[in-house]
Amino acid sequence: MVLTRKTAIGLSLGLGVVGAAALYMQANGAAPRENAAPQSVAAPAITSVQSASEAEAPRIATAMPAADAATPATETALVLPSDAPGMRPLANPGVALPQRLAQANPAQTVMTDEPLSPFGLPCGLTVTTEALPAAMVALDVMDPCQPNARVVVEHSGLNLTGQTDAMGILTMDIPAFESPAFFTVRMPDGATASALTGLPDIANYTRVGVQWQQDRALELHAMEFGATYGEPGHIWRENPGFVARAENGEGGFMTYLGSIAVENPMLAEIYTFPRDTLDTEGTVRLAIEAEVTQANCGQDTLARTLETDTDGNVAVIELTFTVPDCDAIGEYLLLQNLLQDLRVAAN
Amino acid sequence: MAALLFLISGLGAAAQDISLRSLDGSVELDGSLIGFDGEFYRVETIYGPLTINAEGVTCRGPGCPDLENFVAEIRFAGAVAITEQLFPALIERFAASRDYTLRRQVLDARRSVFSLIRADGGVAARFYVTGSSTDAGLAALLGREADIALATRQPDPVEAAAARAADQGELSMVARSRVLGLDALVPLVAPGNPIDALSLEDLARLFAGDITNWQDLGGPDAPIALHLMDGATGHAQDVAARVLAPFDLVPGTGIIRHSGPAGLADAVAQDPFAIGIGSYSEIGNARMLSLRGACGYLQRATPDSLKAEDYPLTAPMFLYLPVRRMPQLGREFLAFFDSQEADRVIRRLGFVNQAITAQPLGAQGERLANAVMAAGDEVDLDDLQAMVAAMSGARRLSATFRFGDDTTELDAQSLNAVARLARAIERGAYDGRELVFVGFSDGQGRADANLRLARGRAEAVRLAIINAASGGDLNRLRLRVEAFGEALPMACDDTAAGRAVNRRVEVWLR
C-alpha cells in the first residue's frame, strides 16, 4: 500500500440491476428525537428479549424460543429472508423508541423449561449495551446454544454481521449514530433482542459511515486538514487513529466493524470526528475507495452511507455502483463526493 | 375541464394514441400524449397542445400512462459547485422530510440517479443529477436534455437570445429562476501566506499576468502561482466578467485550472506561493483574503455580508426552470428550497442561505467610522447626527436591495429578498414593529441629487414589498421610507463594484 496506489479510475456504467435487491428502510433510522426517552446515562442498558419473528407477534412468543433453539438446522431456511441481503425496517418505525421497546418486549420471562448448552449454560439470547467514551457502545451478545453463528446487528440504518464464538458470545464496540442508541440483534434461529443506551456525549461528535455487503473491500478515507496520502492526518484502516484523539479534540478515528467470516457479510467503516477541535479550522475531506479485485471486478455493488448532522439527523443513502471491469484489477476506484466534507469553523 | 369543452365529433382516431373521456361520458378528446406529470395530461390535439386534469377524465388507448405507478422524473444539470455536495444533501433532506428512502445510483464520477422510494417499495421520483458546468447546464435546458439548469451565474445575452429562439421563453423572468443560496468569489492563499487583503485592481492585475512576483505585493521574492476554475465554468466566467473586465483586463496565460472548487482550494492550500480565486463555500484548508478598496475600506466575505450583498463579489446560485409544468413532486422539491430545513443544509455545507437575520446597528461601528471619514463638503455634521439618531435602537435586516447601474431594476438576489421579506411580513414576523426602508447612494454626482435618488429607490422597494405581501395584514406594522444618500458608504466609489455596493436600500427594524 504505497503512494502509487492512487490510480483512480472512472466508474463504468451499470444502470439498473443492483436496485432489484429492494432494500428499504426508514430513511431516518430510528425515532424522532424530540420525544426520546430521558437518557439512562451509562446505566446497564434496558434489554428486551423477543422471540421468533416480529414484534407484533406476542401470541407465539411464549412458546417459540425453546423450540427454535432445539432445532437450529431447520430454522436456517426460515431465517434467510429476514437478514439477506436487505435490511428490514424497524418494527413500527413511526413509534417512539420507548414505546417500541415496550411493544417489542412480550417475552421477557420465557426462560421456563430452558435447555442447556454444551457448556451447561441456559439457552436463549441476551443482549446488553453500555455507553463507552466518544459515544461508542459496547454491545454484548450471548446465546450459548448458538455458537459460531451469524449475528445481524442493526442500529439507525447501520447493519452489521458478527459471529458468536464457541461459547456463543459476541462483543462489538460500535460508534453510535443516535442517542438513545437502539440496537437490534437477530440470530439465525429467528430470535431477536433489542437494547437501548443513552449517550450523553453524542452531540460532541460527527459520524460518517459507509456500509457494504459481500466482500467488496470498500475503504473510507479521511484527509484531515489538508493531509495527503500517508501523512499522519490521513486516517483510514491502516492508520485508524485512536479514540483519545477525538476526545482531546485533535482529530478523528476510524472503526472497522463486522465479521467477514459469515455468509452474506455486512461490514462497515465509521469515522468519528470531534465537533469541537482544539484550535484547528479547515476541512476534513472524505472519500470512499475500493481496490478492484478478482472477487469484485465488474460486480454491481450495494452500499449505504450514514452521516450525522448538527440537528441530530442521520442521513442514510442507499448506494449502488458498478466496480470497474476485471482488466482493472489492482487499481483503485475512487468515489468522491458521496460523503459531505466536514467543515470546522474558526472559533 | 375547460379543455374538454372543445367537443370533437366524427374524427377518425387513427394514429391518435390516447383518448380522454370525461367521467359523465359527454366529452371525448383524442390525441397523442406529450407528457403526464402525475396530475395533468398534456396532449397534442388538432387544436394544438392541451393540458387536462387527470382527475376528471378516463384514459383509453396504448399511450395511457400508468396512473397508479407514476414516477416523477426530473433531470438536473449544471455547475459542479452545486451538484457535488449541496444538491445531494438537499435531496436527502427533502426525501427524509417526506419519509422516502433515498437510493443513489452512481453512474459515473459526475452523474447519479437519486430514487425516492415510498414505504411500500414503489419509486415516487427519480432525480437525474449531472455535474458539468453552468454553460452545459443552460445548453441542456435549452436543448430539453435537462429540466432544470443549475448555474453559478446568470445567463449571458447570447444564452438569453438562444432561449427565446428555442421557444424556451425569457430566462431573466423571475418565475423562471430561483436563487438557491449564496456563494461568493473569494481570493484564497495558503495558510502561511503573509498577505491579508488585496484590492480588486491588484487581484485583476495578478490574474491578467501584470503582477508576477509576491515582492510586488510586499511579500517574499517568489513567483506567483495562479489558480482558477476551468474556463467553461460559470465561476471562471464570473471572475473574468466581475474581477478582470472592469479594469479592461483578460486572464493571462499559465493559470492552473481546476474542475471543482474543492480541488482549487486544496491545491492553493498546499503551495505557499499560490493564489486562487475560489468559492466562499469551499475555502477548504486555504485562507481567505479580504478585499481592500483604494480608499481603505476592507470587505470580507461573511454570512452577513453575503446576505446583504455588502461583499462586492457575492455570487448567488441559480436554478433555471423550464416553461412547461413540473411534476408535482418536482414542484414540492422546489418549494422545499425555501424551507428552514433547506436553509440549514445550505449553511451546513458552507454556503449562505437567504434566511432574514437582524444585526444591531450599534454593532456596526465600522460603518459609522466610514461615514465620519467620508463626511466633508457635501455631508455635514447635521446629516450624520440625523442618521445616527435614526439608527439608534434599530436593527438592520440582512435583506438589502441593490440596483443595476443607473436603473431602478432590482438584481436577482434582491428580487428573492423581496419575496422572502414579504412572506415574513405575511407570517406576522414584524407585527407591531416598524420597518424603515433606508435609501443610500454612491458618491458620484451631487449630494442632493443622490439623496433624491436614494429616497426614490427606497420608496420603490417599499411599494414592491407591499405588492408582494398582499396576503398579509399591512395594518399590523408600519412601513416607512428614509434616505441618507451618500452619507454611509460601505465601499470605495473608485470602482464600479464599490459603487454598486453603496447604491442600496437597507431595511431597519424598530
Coordinates of N, CA and C in Angstrom, one line a residue, chain A residues 78-240:
Chain A
L78 N -35.7 -20.6 7.4 CA -36.7 -19.6 7.8 C -36.1 -18.3 7.9
V79 N -34.8 -18.3 8.4 CA -34.2 -17.0 8.8 C -33.7 -16.2 7.6
L80 N -33.3 -16.9 6.5 CA -32.6 -16.2 5.4 C -33.4 -14.9 4.9
P81 N -34.6 -15.0 4.7 CA -35.3 -13.8 4.1 C -35.2 -12.6 5.0
S82 N -35.1 -12.9 6.3 CA -35.1 -11.7 7.2 C -33.8 -10.9 7.2
D83 N -32.7 -11.5 6.9 CA -31.5 -10.7 7.0 C -30.7 -10.7 5.7
A84 N -31.1 -11.4 4.7 CA -30.4 -11.4 3.5 C -31.1 -10.6 2.5
P85 N -30.5 -10.0 1.5 CA -29.4 -9.2 1.7 C -29.8 -7.8 2.1
G86 N -31.1 -7.6 2.2 CA -31.6 -6.3 2.6 C -31.7 -6.2 4.1
M87 N -32.2 -5.1 4.5 CA -32.4 -4.8 5.9 C -33.9 -4.5 6.1
R88 N -34.5 -5.1 7.0 CA -35.9 -4.8 7.3 C -36.0 -3.5 8.0
P89 N -37.2 -2.9 7.8 CA -37.4 -1.6 8.6 C -37.5 -2.0 10.1
L90 N -37.3 -1.1 10.9 CA -37.5 -1.3 12.3 C -39.0 -1.6 12.5
A91 N -39.3 -2.4 13.5 CA -40.7 -2.6 13.8 C -41.4 -1.3 14.2
N92 N -42.5 -1.1 13.7 CA -43.3 0.1 14.0 C -42.4 1.4 13.9
P93 N -41.9 1.7 12.7 CA -40.9 2.8 12.7 C -41.4 4.1 13.2
G94 N -42.7 4.4 13.0 CA -43.2 5.7 13.4 C -43.3 5.9 14.9
V95 N -43.2 4.8 15.7 CA -43.5 4.9 17.1 C -42.2 5.3 17.8
A96 N -42.3 6.0 18.9 CA -41.1 6.4 19.6 C -40.4 5.2 20.3
L97 N -39.2 5.4 20.5 CA -38.4 4.3 20.9 C -38.9 3.6 22.2
P98 N -39.2 4.3 23.2 CA -39.6 3.6 24.5 C -40.8 2.8 24.2
Q99 N -41.8 3.3 23.4 CA -43.0 2.6 23.2 C -42.6 1.3 22.4
R100 N -41.7 1.5 21.4 CA -41.4 0.3 20.6 C -40.7 -0.7 21.5
L101 N -39.9 -0.3 22.4 CA -39.3 -1.3 23.3 C -40.3 -2.0 24.1
A102 N -41.3 -1.3 24.6 CA -42.3 -1.9 25.4 C -43.1 -2.9 24.5
Q103 N -43.4 -2.5 23.3 CA -44.1 -3.4 22.4 C -43.3 -4.6 22.1
A104 N -42.0 -4.4 21.9 CA -41.1 -5.4 21.4 C -40.7 -6.4 22.5
N105 N -41.3 -6.3 23.6 CA -40.8 -7.0 24.8 C -41.9 -7.9 25.5
P106 N -42.5 -8.7 24.7 CA -43.6 -9.5 25.3 C -43.0 -10.8 25.9
A107 N -41.8 -11.0 25.8 CA -41.3 -12.4 26.1 C -40.2 -12.3 27.1
Q108 N -40.2 -11.3 28.0 CA -39.1 -11.2 28.9 C -38.8 -12.4 29.8
T109 N -39.9 -13.1 30.1 CA -39.7 -14.2 31.0 C -40.1 -15.5 30.4
V110 N -39.5 -15.8 29.3 CA -39.9 -17.1 28.6 C -38.9 -18.2 29.0
M111 N -38.0 -18.0 29.9 CA -37.0 -19.0 30.2 C -37.5 -20.1 31.1
T112 N -38.6 -20.6 30.8 CA -39.1 -21.6 31.7 C -38.4 -22.9 31.6
D113 N -38.7 -23.8 30.7 CA -38.2 -25.1 30.6 C -36.9 -25.1 29.7
E114 N -35.9 -24.3 30.1 CA -34.8 -24.0 29.2 C -33.8 -25.1 29.0
P115 N -33.5 -25.5 27.8 CA -32.4 -26.5 27.6 C -31.1 -25.8 27.9
L116 N -30.0 -26.6 28.0 CA -28.7 -26.1 28.3 C -27.8 -26.3 27.2
S117 N -26.8 -25.4 27.1 CA -25.8 -25.5 26.1 C -24.8 -26.6 26.5
P118 N -23.8 -27.0 25.5 CA -22.8 -28.0 25.9 C -22.0 -27.5 27.1
F119 N -21.9 -26.2 27.3 CA -21.1 -25.7 28.4 C -22.0 -25.6 29.7
G120 N -23.2 -26.0 29.6 CA -24.0 -26.0 30.8 C -24.8 -24.7 31.0
L121 N -24.7 -23.8 30.0 CA -25.4 -22.5 30.2 C -26.8 -22.6 29.6
P122 N -27.8 -21.9 30.2 CA -29.1 -22.0 29.6 C -29.1 -21.4 28.2
C123 N -29.9 -22.0 27.4 CA -30.1 -21.4 26.0 C -30.8 -20.1 26.1
G124 N -30.8 -19.4 25.0 CA -31.6 -18.1 24.9 C -30.7 -17.0 24.7
L125 N -31.2 -15.9 24.0 CA -30.5 -14.8 23.6 C -30.5 -13.7 24.6
T126 N -29.4 -13.2 25.0 CA -29.4 -11.9 25.8 C -28.5 -10.9 25.1
V127 N -28.9 -9.7 25.2 CA -28.2 -8.6 24.6 C -28.1 -7.5 25.6
T128 N -26.9 -7.0 25.8 CA -26.8 -5.8 26.7 C -25.9 -4.8 26.0
T129 N -26.2 -3.5 26.3 CA -25.3 -2.4 25.8 C -24.9 -1.5 26.9
E130 N -23.8 -0.9 26.7 CA -23.3 0.0 27.7 C -22.6 1.2 27.0
A131 N -22.7 2.4 27.5 CA -22.0 3.5 26.9 C -20.5 3.5 27.1
L132 N -19.8 3.8 26.1 CA -18.3 3.9 26.2 C -17.9 5.3 25.9
P133 N -16.7 5.7 26.1 CA -16.3 7.1 25.7 C -16.4 7.3 24.2
A134 N -16.5 8.6 23.9 CA -16.6 9.0 22.5 C -17.9 8.5 21.9
A135 N -19.0 8.4 22.6 CA -20.3 8.0 22.1 C -20.2 6.6 21.4
M136 N -19.4 5.7 21.9 CA -19.3 4.4 21.4 C -20.2 3.5 22.4
V137 N -20.6 2.4 21.8 CA -21.5 1.5 22.6 C -20.8 0.1 22.6
A138 N -20.7 -0.4 23.8 CA -20.2 -1.8 24.0 C -21.4 -2.7 23.9
L139 N -21.5 -3.5 22.8 CA -22.6 -4.4 22.6 C -22.1 -5.8 23.0
D140 N -22.9 -6.5 23.9 CA -22.5 -7.9 24.3 C -23.7 -8.7 23.9
V141 N -23.5 -9.7 23.1 CA -24.5 -10.7 22.7 C -24.1 -12.0 23.3
M142 N -25.1 -12.7 23.9 CA -24.8 -14.1 24.3 C -26.0 -15.0 24.0
D143 N -25.7 -16.1 23.3 CA -26.7 -17.1 23.1 C -26.0 -18.4 23.1
P144 N -25.8 -19.0 24.3 CA -24.9 -20.2 24.4 C -25.3 -21.4 23.5
C145 N -26.5 -21.4 23.1 CA -26.8 -22.6 22.2 C -26.7 -22.2 20.7
Q146 N -26.1 -21.1 20.4 CA -25.9 -20.7 19.0 C -24.4 -20.3 18.9
P147 N -23.5 -21.2 19.1 CA -22.0 -20.9 18.9 C -21.7 -20.7 17.4
N148 N -20.7 -20.0 17.1 CA -20.2 -19.7 15.7 C -21.4 -19.4 14.8
A149 N -22.3 -18.6 15.3 CA -23.5 -18.3 14.5 C -23.3 -16.9 13.9
R150 N -24.0 -16.7 12.8 CA -24.1 -15.4 12.1 C -25.0 -14.5 12.9
V151 N -24.6 -13.3 13.3 CA -25.4 -12.4 14.1 C -25.6 -11.1 13.2
V152 N -26.8 -10.7 13.1 CA -27.0 -9.4 12.5 C -27.3 -8.3 13.5
V153 N -26.6 -7.2 13.4 CA -26.8 -6.1 14.4 C -27.3 -4.9 13.6
E154 N -28.4 -4.3 14.1 CA -28.9 -3.2 13.4 C -29.0 -2.0 14.3
H155 N -28.6 -0.8 13.8 CA -28.6 0.4 14.6 C -28.8 1.6 13.7
S156 N -29.9 2.3 13.7 CA -30.0 3.6 13.0 C -29.7 3.5 11.5
G157 N -30.0 2.3 10.9 CA -29.8 2.2 9.5 C -28.4 1.5 9.2
L158 N -27.6 1.3 10.2 CA -26.4 0.6 10.1 C -26.7 -0.9 10.3
N159 N -26.2 -1.7 9.4 CA -26.5 -3.2 9.5 C -25.2 -3.9 9.4
L160 N -24.9 -4.7 10.4 CA -23.6 -5.4 10.5 C -23.8 -6.9 10.8
T161 N -22.8 -7.7 10.3 CA -22.8 -9.1 10.7 C -21.7 -9.3 11.7
G162 N -21.9 -10.1 12.7 CA -20.9 -10.6 13.6 C -21.0 -12.1 13.7
Q163 N -20.1 -12.7 14.5 CA -20.2 -14.1 14.6 C -19.9 -14.5 16.1
T164 N -20.8 -15.3 16.7 CA -20.5 -15.7 18.0 C -19.4 -16.7 18.1
D165 N -18.7 -16.7 19.2 CA -17.6 -17.7 19.4 C -18.1 -19.0 19.8
A166 N -17.2 -19.9 20.2 CA -17.6 -21.3 20.6 C -18.5 -21.3 21.8
M167 N -18.5 -20.2 22.6 CA -19.4 -20.1 23.8 C -20.7 -19.5 23.4
G168 N -20.8 -19.0 22.2 CA -22.0 -18.3 21.9 C -22.0 -16.8 22.2
I169 N -20.7 -16.3 22.4 CA -20.6 -14.9 22.8 C -20.1 -14.0 21.7
L170 N -20.6 -12.8 21.6 CA -20.1 -11.8 20.6 C -20.0 -10.5 21.3
T171 N -18.9 -9.8 21.2 CA -18.8 -8.4 21.7 C -18.3 -7.5 20.6
M172 N -18.9 -6.4 20.5 CA -18.5 -5.4 19.5 C -18.6 -4.0 20.1
D173 N -17.6 -3.1 19.8 CA -17.7 -1.7 20.2 C -18.1 -0.9 19.0
I174 N -19.3 -0.3 19.0 CA -19.9 0.3 17.9 C -20.1 1.8 18.1
P175 N -19.6 2.6 17.2 CA -19.9 4.0 17.3 C -21.3 4.3 17.0
A176 N -22.0 5.0 17.9 CA -23.4 5.2 17.8 C -23.8 6.4 16.9
F177 N -24.9 6.3 16.2 CA -25.3 7.4 15.4 C -26.4 8.3 16.0
E178 N -27.0 7.7 17.0 CA -28.1 8.5 17.7 C -28.1 8.1 19.2
S179 N -28.7 9.0 19.9 CA -28.9 8.7 21.3 C -30.4 9.1 21.7
P180 N -31.1 8.2 22.4 CA -30.7 6.9 22.8 C -30.4 6.0 21.6
A181 N -29.3 5.2 21.8 CA -28.9 4.3 20.7 C -29.7 3.0 20.8
F182 N -30.4 2.7 19.8 CA -31.2 1.5 19.8 C -30.6 0.4 19.0
F183 N -30.3 -0.8 19.6 CA -29.7 -1.9 18.8 C -30.6 -3.0 18.8
T184 N -30.7 -3.7 17.6 CA -31.5 -4.9 17.5 C -30.5 -6.0 17.0
V185 N -30.6 -7.1 17.6 CA -29.7 -8.3 17.3 C -30.6 -9.4 16.8
R186 N -30.2 -9.9 15.6 CA -31.0 -11.1 15.0 C -30.1 -12.3 14.9
M187 N -30.7 -13.4 15.4 CA -29.9 -14.7 15.4 C -30.4 -15.5 14.3
P188 N -29.6 -16.5 13.9 CA -30.1 -17.4 12.7 C -31.4 -18.2 13.1
D189 N -31.7 -18.4 14.3 CA -32.9 -19.2 14.6 C -34.1 -18.3 14.7
G190 N -33.9 -17.0 14.4 CA -35.1 -16.1 14.3 C -35.2 -15.3 15.6
A191 N -34.5 -15.7 16.6 CA -34.6 -14.9 17.9 C -34.1 -13.5 17.6
T192 N -34.7 -12.5 18.2 CA -34.2 -11.2 18.2 C -34.3 -10.6 19.5
A193 N -33.4 -9.6 19.8 CA -33.4 -8.9 21.1 C -33.0 -7.5 20.8
S194 N -33.4 -6.6 21.6 CA -33.1 -5.2 21.4 C -32.5 -4.6 22.7
A195 N -31.8 -3.6 22.6 CA -31.2 -2.9 23.8 C -31.1 -1.4 23.5
L196 N -31.1 -0.6 24.5 CA -31.2 0.8 24.3 C -30.2 1.4 25.3
T197 N -29.4 2.4 24.8 CA -28.4 3.0 25.7 C -28.4 4.5 25.4
G198 N -28.3 5.3 26.5 CA -28.2 6.7 26.3 C -26.7 7.1 26.2
L199 N -26.4 8.1 25.3 CA -25.0 8.5 25.1 C -25.0 10.0 25.3
P200 N -24.6 10.4 26.5 CA -24.7 11.9 26.8 C -23.7 12.7 26.0
D201 N -22.7 12.1 25.5 CA -21.7 12.9 24.7 C -21.9 12.8 23.2
I202 N -23.0 12.3 22.7 CA -23.1 12.1 21.3 C -23.0 13.4 20.5
A203 N -23.5 14.5 21.1 CA -23.5 15.8 20.4 C -22.1 16.3 20.2
N204 N -21.1 15.7 20.8 CA -19.7 16.2 20.7 C -19.1 15.6 19.5
Y205 N -19.7 14.7 18.8 CA -19.0 14.0 17.7 C -19.9 14.0 16.4
T206 N -19.2 14.1 15.3 CA -19.7 13.9 14.0 C -19.4 12.5 13.5
R207 N -20.3 11.8 12.9 CA -20.0 10.5 12.5 C -20.4 10.3 11.0
V208 N -19.5 9.6 10.3 CA -19.7 9.3 8.9 C -19.4 7.8 8.7
G209 N -20.3 7.1 8.1 CA -20.0 5.7 7.9 C -20.3 5.2 6.5
V210 N -19.7 4.2 6.1 CA -20.1 3.5 4.8 C -20.2 2.0 5.2
Q211 N -21.3 1.5 4.7 CA -21.5 0.1 5.0 C -21.7 -0.7 3.7
W212 N -21.2 -1.9 3.6 CA -21.4 -2.6 2.3 C -21.6 -4.1 2.6
Q213 N -22.0 -4.8 1.5 CA -22.3 -6.2 1.6 C -21.3 -7.0 0.8
Q214 N -21.2 -8.2 1.1 CA -20.3 -9.1 0.4 C -18.9 -8.6 0.6
D215 N -18.0 -9.2 -0.1 CA -16.6 -8.8 0.1 C -16.2 -7.8 -1.0
R216 N -16.7 -6.6 -0.8 CA -16.4 -5.5 -1.8 C -15.2 -4.7 -1.4
A217 N -14.7 -4.9 -0.2 CA -13.4 -4.3 0.2 C -13.5 -2.7 0.1
L218 N -14.6 -2.1 0.5 CA -14.6 -0.6 0.4 C -13.7 -0.1 1.6
E219 N -13.2 1.1 1.3 CA -12.4 1.7 2.4 C -12.9 3.2 2.5
L220 N -12.9 3.6 3.7 CA -13.3 5.0 4.0 C -12.0 5.8 4.3
H221 N -11.7 6.9 3.7 CA -10.5 7.6 3.9 C -10.9 9.1 4.3
A222 N -10.2 9.5 5.4 CA -10.4 10.9 5.9 C -9.1 11.6 5.8
M223 N -9.1 12.7 5.1 CA -7.9 13.6 5.0 C -8.1 14.8 5.9
E224 N -7.5 14.8 7.0 CA -7.8 15.8 8.0 C -6.9 17.1 7.7
F225 N -7.6 18.2 7.5 CA -6.9 19.5 7.4 C -5.8 19.5 6.4
G226 N -6.1 19.0 5.2 CA -5.1 19.1 4.1 C -4.1 18.0 4.1
A227 N -4.2 17.0 4.9 CA -3.2 15.9 4.9 C -3.4 15.2 3.5
T228 N -2.2 14.6 3.1 CA -2.3 13.8 1.9 C -2.0 12.4 2.2
Y229 N -2.0 11.5 1.2 CA -1.9 10.1 1.5 C -0.6 9.8 2.2
G230 N -0.7 9.0 3.3 CA 0.4 8.5 4.0 C 0.8 9.5 5.2
E231 N 0.3 10.7 5.2 CA 0.6 11.6 6.3 C -0.2 11.2 7.5
P232 N 0.3 11.7 8.7 CA -0.4 11.4 9.9 C -1.9 11.7 9.9
G233 N -2.3 12.8 9.2 CA -3.7 13.2 9.2 C -4.5 12.4 8.2
H234 N -3.9 11.4 7.5 CA -4.7 10.6 6.6 C -5.2 9.4 7.5
I235 N -6.5 9.4 7.8 CA -7.0 8.4 8.7 C -7.8 7.4 7.9
W236 N -7.3 6.1 8.0 CA -8.0 5.0 7.3 C -7.7 3.7 8.0
R237 N -8.1 2.6 7.4 CA -7.9 1.3 8.0 C -6.5 1.1 8.6
E238 N -5.5 1.5 7.8 CA -4.1 1.2 8.2 C -3.5 2.3 9.1
N239 N -4.3 3.3 9.3 CA -3.8 4.4 10.2 C -5.1 4.9 10.9
P240 N -5.7 4.1 11.7 CA -7.1 4.4 12.2 C -7.2 5.5 13.2

